Amino acid sequence: MDRIKPESKLLRNFSRASSRPSFLERRLSILTTGLSTGGSADQIRATPHRGADSAQLLNRVIKASMTLSGKEYINDLIPNSGAIQAINDDFRHIVQTLHLWSFYESVKTNLGMSQALIVEKDSAILGLPEERVQLLNADHRHVCKFKDTLDSNYITLRNAFVSTIDQIERESVEHSQDSGLAATQEDYSNTMKALSGYLAQGDLPDNDLATVLDRQLDGTCQWLTNDTEYKTWRAGVEGAPKLFWLSGRPATGKSTLAAHAIKELYECNVDCCYFFFKHGDKAKSSVASLLRSFAYQMAFTNPQIRSEILAMHDNGVLVDADDERTLWRSIFLARVFRTDFHQPYFWVIDALDECADFACFLPMLGKIDRNIPLRVIFTSRPSSAIQTLLLQEKLLVSAKQITIENSYHDMRCILEASARFLPVEDPIACEKLIARILHKSNGCFLWVALVLKELETTHSEQQIQEVLDSVPSEMDNLYTRILETMAMIPRNKKLAQTILRWTVCAVRPLTVEELKETIRLDLGEVVPRLERTVESVCGHLVHVDRNSRVQIIHQTVRAFLTQDGLLSDFAIDRLREHSRLAEVCLRYLCSDELKSSRYRRRGSATRAAKRSVFADYATVYFSEHILRSSSSNDNQIATLSSFVNTNVLSWIEIVAEGGDLYFLTKTAKNLKSYMERRAKYKSPLGQQVHAISSWIQDLIHIVTNFGRPLLTSPASIHFLIPPVCPRQSTIYRQYHEYPRCLEIVGQSEMEWNDRLSCINFPESQILAIACRDNRFVIGLSDGRVVLYHTSTCQEAGQLIHGTEAVRFLVFGSANVLLASGGRQTIALWDTTTANRLWTVDITERVLALGFNEDDTMLMATTVANCTLCWNVKAGEELEKFFVSDQIEDDSSTYKRPPSHAQICGELNLLAVCYRQRPINLWDLEDKCFIGQFHKAAPDVDPGPLLVAMVFNPNPDVTLAAASYQDGDLVIFDPWNQKQHAMMEANAHTLAASSDGTTLATGDGSGTVQIFDFETLRLLYRSTVNDFNIRAITFASNNIRFFDIRHNHCNVWEPSAIVRQTVLSDGSSEYCSEGVVGDAEIVGTRLLDDSQTITAMVSDGGDLLFCGKESGSVFIYEAKTGRQMQELYRHAANAAILLLEWNHREGVLASIDRSSRIQVRKISGKGSGKRVAEPPSIDRTIRQAVRQVLFHSSGTKLLVSTSTSDLVWKGDGHQLASQNASGRQSWQWIDCSSTAHGLLLAVDGQIKCFDWGTLEERPPTAISRVALEAGDYPPVVSMKISSEGSLVCAHFREAPGRQSLARLRLWSSSTSATTAQDPIFKDTTNFDQIANEVKTVIGFHKLLLLFLDQSGWICSIGVEKMTKERAYTRHFFIPYGWHCSGDLIFAVTAKGGVVLVRKDGIAVFHRGLEFEDRVILGMDGGAAMPRTEPHWRSPVLENRIDSPRSVHQWDHP
């Protein structure tokens, strides 16, 4: 609501009518352009629509003042003036679209000698048909002023707003439905909701702005917007700086000035983003928070930016919410700043100095292209650090410092508005009071506000004088006086201490209700009306903002209370207070409220309703307080141990319900840092310490392996996750025996495996690898480039570089542009479309390949001492420059070739090294030599041989690493060539994480080591006696990394490199106790490749036949998952590729890699030993066998290759054959138990053939359905139930969620008929989830089982599929078990799901008992909502109506 000086109120209301023509112009413009899509509302309070008699009086008064002339617009307000009549006539034409309220004053205004209504009722009312009229019990000065929210006039206006909004919403819905806009509005809402989760950004920061604007009085802050330098900056005058720095001492109104600038920019109708930094508020004290907020705000207003960021979300691009460099590179440089800006964008940043890591923000601004119309204004205290950064980055800035003279005018406005509340009636005395306060204020608004609070309690002029005489003019002295006054009220002392403790030390501001609960838990007291008493109890050092959050009135209060040496009962010792806050949080987390019954069946939503308002804060931030507390506190260790031994699963469930598993990883980081610090004081031994340390490891691996399923079903942490965890993990040992839990037998991990996956290419060697955002690519010796999803390791497509080997791969700043290089050519690709943008031929061998910082240029350094540059858009050669060893004579015709080169676009640096010579460093921007780094003394020649080198990509860490043949690993500064660290590592390849904190090395024996980049402190070592490591690259999360060796790529994610990030408040005191933890040394189990299972088939009972790489066929028991016996073997090392079983005849067919086919009868029953009889068929054919299939009788065998199909009798005699050249994807199924014979899915069609002759038969119902639908991609899988009554076909273009895919199910009628009257009549279309299906497993009774892309084992119930389209989630497979390679599944007769795991099998028992029903919508889309699982309880249905599911950060 407006807060205006009383003497200006009359003028403002008279002039308000003159603003209505601008509204008319805007409204008419909207109507003529056809953009009106919803209702509008206007509330007019005491406005003289027909003029006012007071206008004439006012004009005479103004003229009589001798200093002012009469105002023309006041003449227009005289009753029945021509201007008023014209406005009213125009207004009637468009008023039909408005919801109009008119309020009139009912109390006469005091005019000194008389009283009168300024605007009479008949003038305040328009008299229009739809107009609603309401009186206000106020005079003209107070129609817009209210005492509080209980004011009757406020309630009247509020109710009018509410009723109008409700009506507009109803009309808007009706209009949207009629005009087809409802879907668009819903799409926009869903999009912003998705982006909110993706960017971890709650909403627009409107509340922060409104909170500041609430404190601003009209007429204040005008000096800034009238300032010449500010106007020049805002107008964007050519050559003017794009940065405006407004600095001022503490409490001089910087935030209010920033808010005023925001308001003024909005009034100018420009695009504006803003952010208010707040020290101590974790969500508002980092550059990462600023960037996420700006990305969300820009997406909110700009459709193109919204589309770009939404594409990142949909494509699963991973962004670390805490990594400002990744956010800046991936979102702003790669996307936001590449969109078209039709008008300038303004960024307003308040209190930059309260940002914990502001030093990394200003360099970012220096890298923005000058052509981008972005202007930035930021406020801060005077700071030499900021001044230095601006000079270092050569940033042009307009700097303005707030002076006392600037503040005095605004302070006077505040004092004049508040003077009427003081016991001063004499105007002269009032002016003296204002002057005295201004004199003592020293330009500090906070000092004025606190003094006014004290003056409000005075009742005489003498008391006023006493207050002014006693109040110190310095803020610290004033705070001391306030604390002394608080200490004089003993009964409030503990309450005030508790409020200050939580308000100062809380990670984010607490709401009033949360603070009430913390007082109850911490102090044991109940404060019913805290919002009314909190300010007075704490001496007005805290306040309740408009969002009911309790906050410190200014950051100087926090600094004062936490300073060392403060002698007060209210002093805040951070270590002690954080320990207490952590204790309160842990006591709550250990309480019965979070305990979960092992037999519970009730939904999580029911439990959530019973949780305390403190639950959200305690579950998310308890570890932040532990991190900031003293690590020598034994009581805290005991409470933390109690928590991880009792309610930890419920806590994980609550976090997962919030949709963001980042807090699990963050908690693990915090606790890990805390426990490492604690080792300084206490022994790391003991049961409690071991339990906590074990859970730290488990938390990290739970997110890595079960992130997506946990988000989908948070309650799965109780029943589904513990059984699939390693046997020696704490979560398994504590919780795997939950009643009716999922049971897994067979092969399972004993410990967490840091190697998540291994991707193999048997026929090629891997020579290059690169990773960016959500993609990593592998370059092969056969010329292929294979793209994968970083999170799932699922293939996303292939590019054909050519026939030469791919030796170089490098991404641009986003994962859109990819450069591939070989010996002869370099190609540039658009990975979103898989299009080759251009190719260039090269004559000299390339040593290094890289983009410049803004992806406008691709550079390559060759052995010819030349660096070539190409324009990215067209592939045109731009320039080239030559380098050389600095000891060589420039006049010499021979230039020795370099042996190594490294390009770093982030730093604009090039490193070139010659054999046994120092490293030469060049500036790519200026094309000049920088210097040489000598590992040995400069005069030593020859020097050590360089093996590998890498730059640190973080511009804030100007370092590089080099590895030498003598085994030394060296860290040095490339700018001054000084050595920082050295140790022996024997590294052959190097890689740096994108945040610059971690260095990875690989050696010739296959050992991977991880170091801290700056100190070379060893963090992790994995010893694997394997091939030489060719290259390593990090994923964007800086935890996962990939290495390539020979023909395989390993995917790693060790918990040891999950590291503590910088504290959000920038404090160092919590880390001052830190100690160096021991490196984690692990060994990875080597797999005997010959024992890898390559094929599997079930006997329909409790046995499984498994073929191995060695050529042997074994029997496994499904009940236990154990290998029972070897049946027989083919030739040594002839891997078994296919197995087929016929239950009726008890015969097993096996096909090996040489296309040798054996068919053997297997005898034996029960638990006895099985015997493989001599083969009835033992033949080798020339073509590679793709499928083998028995007739239901077991008397015929179909053998299918890429060029032909053969049918043999049981003795090997050929019955029929056909030529099948040219087909790429096909599959046969046996329908001989029905009248269909053989069905073949090929070329998007399903055909029927005769078993005996392979002649095509008339189309079946299945064929007709497929042919009628059309547009079918290749068949991926086709399954038939054991009795032949159910058929499923899965068609898909390529792996992934974006490709064309179809899923069809057919069921038979109850009576068998002939082929001319086919039995398959009922069909159901499940195309909505076809892309979500990763692998179709097969049928179990009337269920079709499949694995979805997120790892869930799901089923479709055939009985109900004709009534409703739905599927059911049952349980999930751990990420590392299904993320890569060919998946081999089987289903036992009892419903056990069997999965091949390398050299063994894992059998999931009782998994199908867990049911989570999902109902499919009718709009063609399928989402994956989070639901509450249950055990054979009434089905909890979740209807899917949206094609996009909203997940928080894309965790694997």
Coordinates of N, CA and C in Angstrom, one line a residue, residues 457-576:
T457 N 8.2 5.3 22.4 CA 7.9 5.0 23.8 C 7.9 6.2 24.7
T458 N 8.3 7.3 24.2 CA 8.3 8.5 25.0 C 7.0 9.2 25.1
H459 N 6.8 10.1 26.1 CA 5.5 10.8 26.3 C 5.6 12.3 26.5
S460 N 6.8 12.7 26.5 CA 7.0 14.2 26.7 C 8.3 14.6 26.0
E461 N 8.4 15.9 25.8 CA 9.6 16.5 25.1 C 10.8 16.2 26.0
Q462 N 10.7 16.2 27.3 CA 11.8 16.0 28.1 C 12.3 14.5 27.9
Q463 N 11.4 13.6 27.8 CA 11.8 12.2 27.6 C 12.5 12.1 26.2
I464 N 12.0 12.8 25.2 CA 12.7 12.8 23.9 C 14.1 13.2 24.0
Q465 N 14.3 14.3 24.8 CA 15.7 14.9 24.9 C 16.6 13.8 25.7
E466 N 16.0 13.2 26.7 CA 16.8 12.2 27.4 C 17.3 11.0 26.5
V467 N 16.3 10.6 25.6 CA 16.7 9.5 24.7 C 17.8 10.0 23.7
L468 N 17.6 11.2 23.1 CA 18.6 11.7 22.2 C 19.9 11.9 22.9
D469 N 19.9 12.3 24.1 CA 21.2 12.5 24.8 C 21.9 11.2 25.1
S470 N 21.1 10.2 25.3 CA 21.7 8.9 25.8 C 22.1 7.9 24.6
V471 N 21.4 8.1 23.5 CA 21.6 7.2 22.4 C 23.0 7.5 21.7
P472 N 23.9 6.5 21.6 CA 25.2 6.7 21.0 C 25.0 6.9 19.5
S473 N 25.9 7.7 18.9 CA 25.8 7.9 17.4 C 26.4 6.8 16.7
E474 N 27.3 6.0 17.3 CA 28.0 4.8 16.6 C 27.1 3.6 16.8
M475 N 27.0 2.8 15.7 CA 26.1 1.6 15.7 C 26.5 0.6 16.8
D476 N 27.8 0.3 16.9 CA 28.2 -0.7 17.9 C 27.8 -0.3 19.3
N477 N 28.0 1.0 19.6 CA 27.6 1.5 20.9 C 26.1 1.4 21.1
L478 N 25.4 1.7 20.0 CA 23.9 1.6 20.1 C 23.5 0.1 20.3
Y479 N 24.1 -0.8 19.6 CA 23.8 -2.2 19.8 C 24.1 -2.6 21.3
T480 N 25.2 -2.2 21.8 CA 25.6 -2.5 23.2 C 24.5 -2.0 24.1
R481 N 24.1 -0.8 23.9 CA 23.0 -0.2 24.8 C 21.7 -1.0 24.7
I482 N 21.4 -1.5 23.5 CA 20.2 -2.3 23.3 C 20.3 -3.6 24.1
L483 N 21.5 -4.3 24.0 CA 21.7 -5.5 24.7 C 21.6 -5.3 26.2
E484 N 22.2 -4.3 26.7 CA 22.1 -4.0 28.1 C 20.7 -3.8 28.6
T485 N 19.8 -3.1 27.8 CA 18.4 -2.9 28.1 C 17.7 -4.3 28.1
M486 N 18.0 -5.2 27.2 CA 17.4 -6.5 27.1 C 17.7 -7.3 28.4
A487 N 19.0 -7.1 28.8 CA 19.4 -7.9 30.0 C 18.7 -7.5 31.3
M488 N 18.1 -6.3 31.3 CA 17.4 -5.8 32.5 C 16.0 -6.5 32.7
I489 N 15.6 -7.3 31.7 CA 14.4 -8.1 31.9 C 14.7 -9.5 32.0
P490 N 14.9 -10.0 33.2 CA 15.4 -11.4 33.3 C 14.4 -12.5 32.7
R491 N 13.1 -12.2 32.9 CA 12.2 -13.3 32.5 C 12.2 -13.5 30.9
N492 N 12.7 -12.5 30.2 CA 12.8 -12.7 28.7 C 14.1 -13.1 28.2
K493 N 15.1 -13.2 29.1 CA 16.5 -13.3 28.7 C 16.7 -14.6 27.9
K494 N 16.3 -15.8 28.4 CA 16.5 -17.0 27.7 C 15.7 -17.1 26.4
L495 N 14.5 -16.5 26.4 CA 13.8 -16.5 25.2 C 14.5 -15.6 24.1
A496 N 15.0 -14.5 24.5 CA 15.7 -13.6 23.6 C 17.0 -14.3 23.1
Q497 N 17.7 -15.0 24.0 CA 18.9 -15.7 23.6 C 18.6 -16.8 22.5
T498 N 17.5 -17.5 22.8 CA 17.1 -18.6 21.8 C 16.7 -18.0 20.5
I499 N 15.9 -16.9 20.5 CA 15.5 -16.3 19.2 C 16.8 -15.8 18.4
L500 N 17.7 -15.1 19.1 CA 18.8 -14.6 18.5 C 19.7 -15.7 18.0
R501 N 19.8 -16.8 18.8 CA 20.6 -17.9 18.4 C 20.2 -18.5 17.0
W502 N 18.9 -18.7 16.9 CA 18.3 -19.3 15.7 C 18.3 -18.3 14.5
T503 N 18.0 -17.0 14.8 CA 17.9 -16.1 13.8 C 19.3 -15.8 13.2
V504 N 20.3 -15.7 14.0 CA 21.7 -15.4 13.5 C 22.3 -16.7 12.9
C505 N 22.1 -17.8 13.4 CA 22.9 -19.0 13.0 C 22.1 -19.9 12.0
A506 N 20.8 -19.8 11.8 CA 20.0 -20.6 11.0 C 20.6 -20.5 9.5
V507 N 20.6 -21.6 8.8 CA 21.1 -21.6 7.4 C 20.2 -20.8 6.5
R508 N 18.9 -20.8 6.8 CA 18.0 -19.9 6.1 C 17.0 -19.3 7.1
P509 N 16.4 -18.1 6.8 CA 15.5 -17.6 7.8 C 14.3 -18.5 8.1
L510 N 14.0 -18.6 9.4 CA 12.9 -19.4 9.8 C 11.6 -18.6 9.8
T511 N 10.5 -19.3 9.5 CA 9.2 -18.7 9.6 C 8.8 -18.5 11.1
V512 N 7.8 -17.7 11.3 CA 7.3 -17.6 12.7 C 6.9 -18.9 13.3
E513 N 6.2 -19.7 12.5 CA 5.8 -21.0 13.0 C 6.9 -22.0 13.3
E514 N 7.9 -22.0 12.4 CA 9.1 -22.8 12.6 C 9.9 -22.3 13.8
L515 N 10.0 -21.0 14.0 CA 10.7 -20.5 15.2 C 9.9 -20.9 16.5
K516 N 8.6 -20.9 16.5 CA 7.9 -21.3 17.6 C 8.2 -22.8 18.0
E517 N 8.3 -23.6 17.0 CA 8.6 -25.0 17.2 C 10.1 -25.2 17.7
T518 N 11.0 -24.4 17.2 CA 12.4 -24.5 17.6 C 12.5 -24.0 19.1
I519 N 11.7 -23.0 19.4 CA 11.7 -22.6 20.9 C 11.2 -23.7 21.8
R520 N 10.2 -24.3 21.3 CA 9.6 -25.4 22.1 C 10.6 -26.6 22.3
L521 N 11.3 -26.9 21.2 CA 12.3 -28.0 21.2 C 13.6 -27.6 21.9
D522 N 14.0 -26.4 21.8 CA 15.3 -25.9 22.3 C 15.1 -25.4 23.8
L523 N 14.1 -24.6 24.0 CA 13.9 -24.0 25.3 C 12.8 -24.7 26.2
G524 N 12.0 -25.4 25.5 CA 10.9 -26.1 26.3 C 9.7 -25.1 26.6
E525 N 9.6 -24.0 25.9 CA 8.6 -23.0 26.2 C 7.7 -22.9 24.9
V526 N 6.4 -22.6 25.2 CA 5.5 -22.4 24.1 C 5.1 -20.9 24.1
V527 N 5.3 -20.3 22.9 CA 5.1 -18.8 22.8 C 3.9 -18.7 21.8
P528 N 2.7 -18.5 22.2 CA 1.6 -18.5 21.3 C 1.5 -17.4 20.3
R529 N 1.9 -16.2 20.6 CA 1.8 -15.1 19.7 C 3.2 -14.5 19.5
L530 N 4.0 -15.3 19.0 CA 5.4 -14.9 18.8 C 5.6 -13.7 17.8
E531 N 4.7 -13.7 16.8 CA 4.9 -12.6 15.8 C 4.7 -11.2 16.4
R532 N 3.9 -11.2 17.5 CA 3.7 -9.9 18.1 C 4.7 -9.5 19.1
T533 N 5.4 -10.4 19.6 CA 6.4 -10.1 20.7 C 7.8 -10.3 20.4
V534 N 8.1 -10.9 19.2 CA 9.5 -11.2 18.9 C 10.4 -10.0 18.8
E535 N 9.8 -8.9 18.2 CA 10.6 -7.7 18.0 C 11.0 -7.0 19.4
S536 N 10.0 -6.9 20.2 CA 10.2 -6.2 21.5 C 11.1 -7.0 22.4
V537 N 10.9 -8.4 22.4 CA 11.7 -9.2 23.2 C 13.2 -9.1 22.9
C538 N 13.5 -8.9 21.6 CA 14.9 -8.8 21.1 C 15.3 -7.4 20.8
G539 N 14.7 -6.4 21.5 CA 15.1 -5.0 21.3 C 15.1 -4.5 19.9
H540 N 14.2 -5.0 19.1 CA 14.0 -4.6 17.7 C 15.2 -4.9 16.9
L541 N 16.0 -5.9 17.3 CA 17.2 -6.3 16.5 C 16.7 -7.3 15.5
V542 N 15.5 -7.9 15.6 CA 15.0 -8.8 14.6 C 13.6 -8.2 14.2
H543 N 13.1 -8.7 13.1 CA 11.8 -8.3 12.6 C 11.2 -9.4 11.9
V544 N 9.9 -9.3 11.7 CA 9.1 -10.3 10.9 C 8.8 -9.7 9.6
D545 N 9.2 -10.3 8.5 CA 9.0 -9.7 7.2 C 7.6 -10.0 6.7
R546 N 7.3 -9.6 5.5 CA 6.0 -9.8 4.9 C 5.6 -11.2 4.6
N547 N 6.7 -12.1 4.6 CA 6.4 -13.6 4.4 C 6.5 -14.3 5.7
S548 N 6.3 -13.6 6.8 CA 6.3 -14.2 8.2 C 7.7 -14.9 8.5
R549 N 8.7 -14.4 7.9 CA 10.1 -14.9 8.2 C 10.7 -14.0 9.3
V550 N 11.4 -14.6 10.2 CA 12.0 -13.8 11.3 C 13.5 -13.6 10.8
Q551 N 13.8 -12.3 10.7 CA 15.1 -11.9 10.2 C 15.8 -10.9 11.1
I552 N 17.2 -10.9 11.0 CA 18.0 -9.8 11.6 C 17.7 -8.5 10.8
I553 N 17.6 -7.4 11.6 CA 17.2 -6.2 10.9 C 18.3 -5.7 9.9
H554 N 19.5 -6.1 10.2 CA 20.6 -5.7 9.3 C 21.8 -6.6 9.5
Q555 N 22.6 -6.8 8.5 CA 23.8 -7.6 8.6 C 24.8 -7.2 9.7
T556 N 24.8 -5.9 10.0 CA 25.7 -5.4 11.0 C 25.3 -5.9 12.4
V557 N 24.1 -6.3 12.6 CA 23.7 -6.9 13.9 C 24.3 -8.3 14.0
R558 N 24.3 -9.0 12.9 CA 24.9 -10.4 12.9 C 26.5 -10.2 13.2
A559 N 27.1 -9.3 12.5 CA 28.5 -9.1 12.7 C 28.8 -8.7 14.1
F560 N 28.0 -7.8 14.7 CA 28.2 -7.4 16.1 C 28.1 -8.5 17.1
L561 N 27.0 -9.3 16.9 CA 26.7 -10.3 17.9 C 27.8 -11.5 17.8
T562 N 28.4 -11.7 16.7 CA 29.3 -12.8 16.5 C 30.8 -12.4 16.6
Q563 N 31.0 -11.1 16.9 CA 32.4 -10.7 17.0 C 33.1 -11.3 18.2
D564 N 34.4 -11.5 18.1 CA 35.2 -12.1 19.2 C 35.3 -11.0 20.3
G565 N 35.2 -11.4 21.5 CA 35.4 -10.5 22.7 C 34.2 -9.7 23.1
L566 N 33.0 -10.0 22.5 CA 31.8 -9.3 22.9 C 31.4 -9.7 24.3
L567 N 31.4 -8.8 25.3 CA 31.0 -9.1 26.6 C 29.5 -8.9 26.9
S568 N 28.7 -9.9 26.6 CA 27.3 -9.8 26.7 C 26.7 -11.2 26.8
D569 N 25.6 -11.3 27.6 CA 24.9 -12.6 27.7 C 24.3 -13.0 26.3
F570 N 24.2 -12.1 25.4 CA 23.6 -12.3 24.1 C 24.6 -12.5 23.0
A571 N 25.9 -12.6 23.4 CA 26.9 -12.8 22.4 C 26.8 -14.2 21.8
I572 N 27.1 -14.3 20.5 CA 26.9 -15.5 19.7 C 28.3 -16.2 19.5
D573 N 28.5 -17.3 20.1 CA 29.7 -18.1 19.8 C 29.3 -19.1 18.8
R574 N 29.8 -18.9 17.5 CA 29.2 -19.7 16.4 C 29.4 -21.2 16.6
L575 N 30.6 -21.6 17.0 CA 30.9 -23.1 17.2 C 29.9 -23.7 18.3
R576 N 29.8 -23.0 19.4 CA 28.9 -23.4 20.4 C 27.4 -23.4 20.0

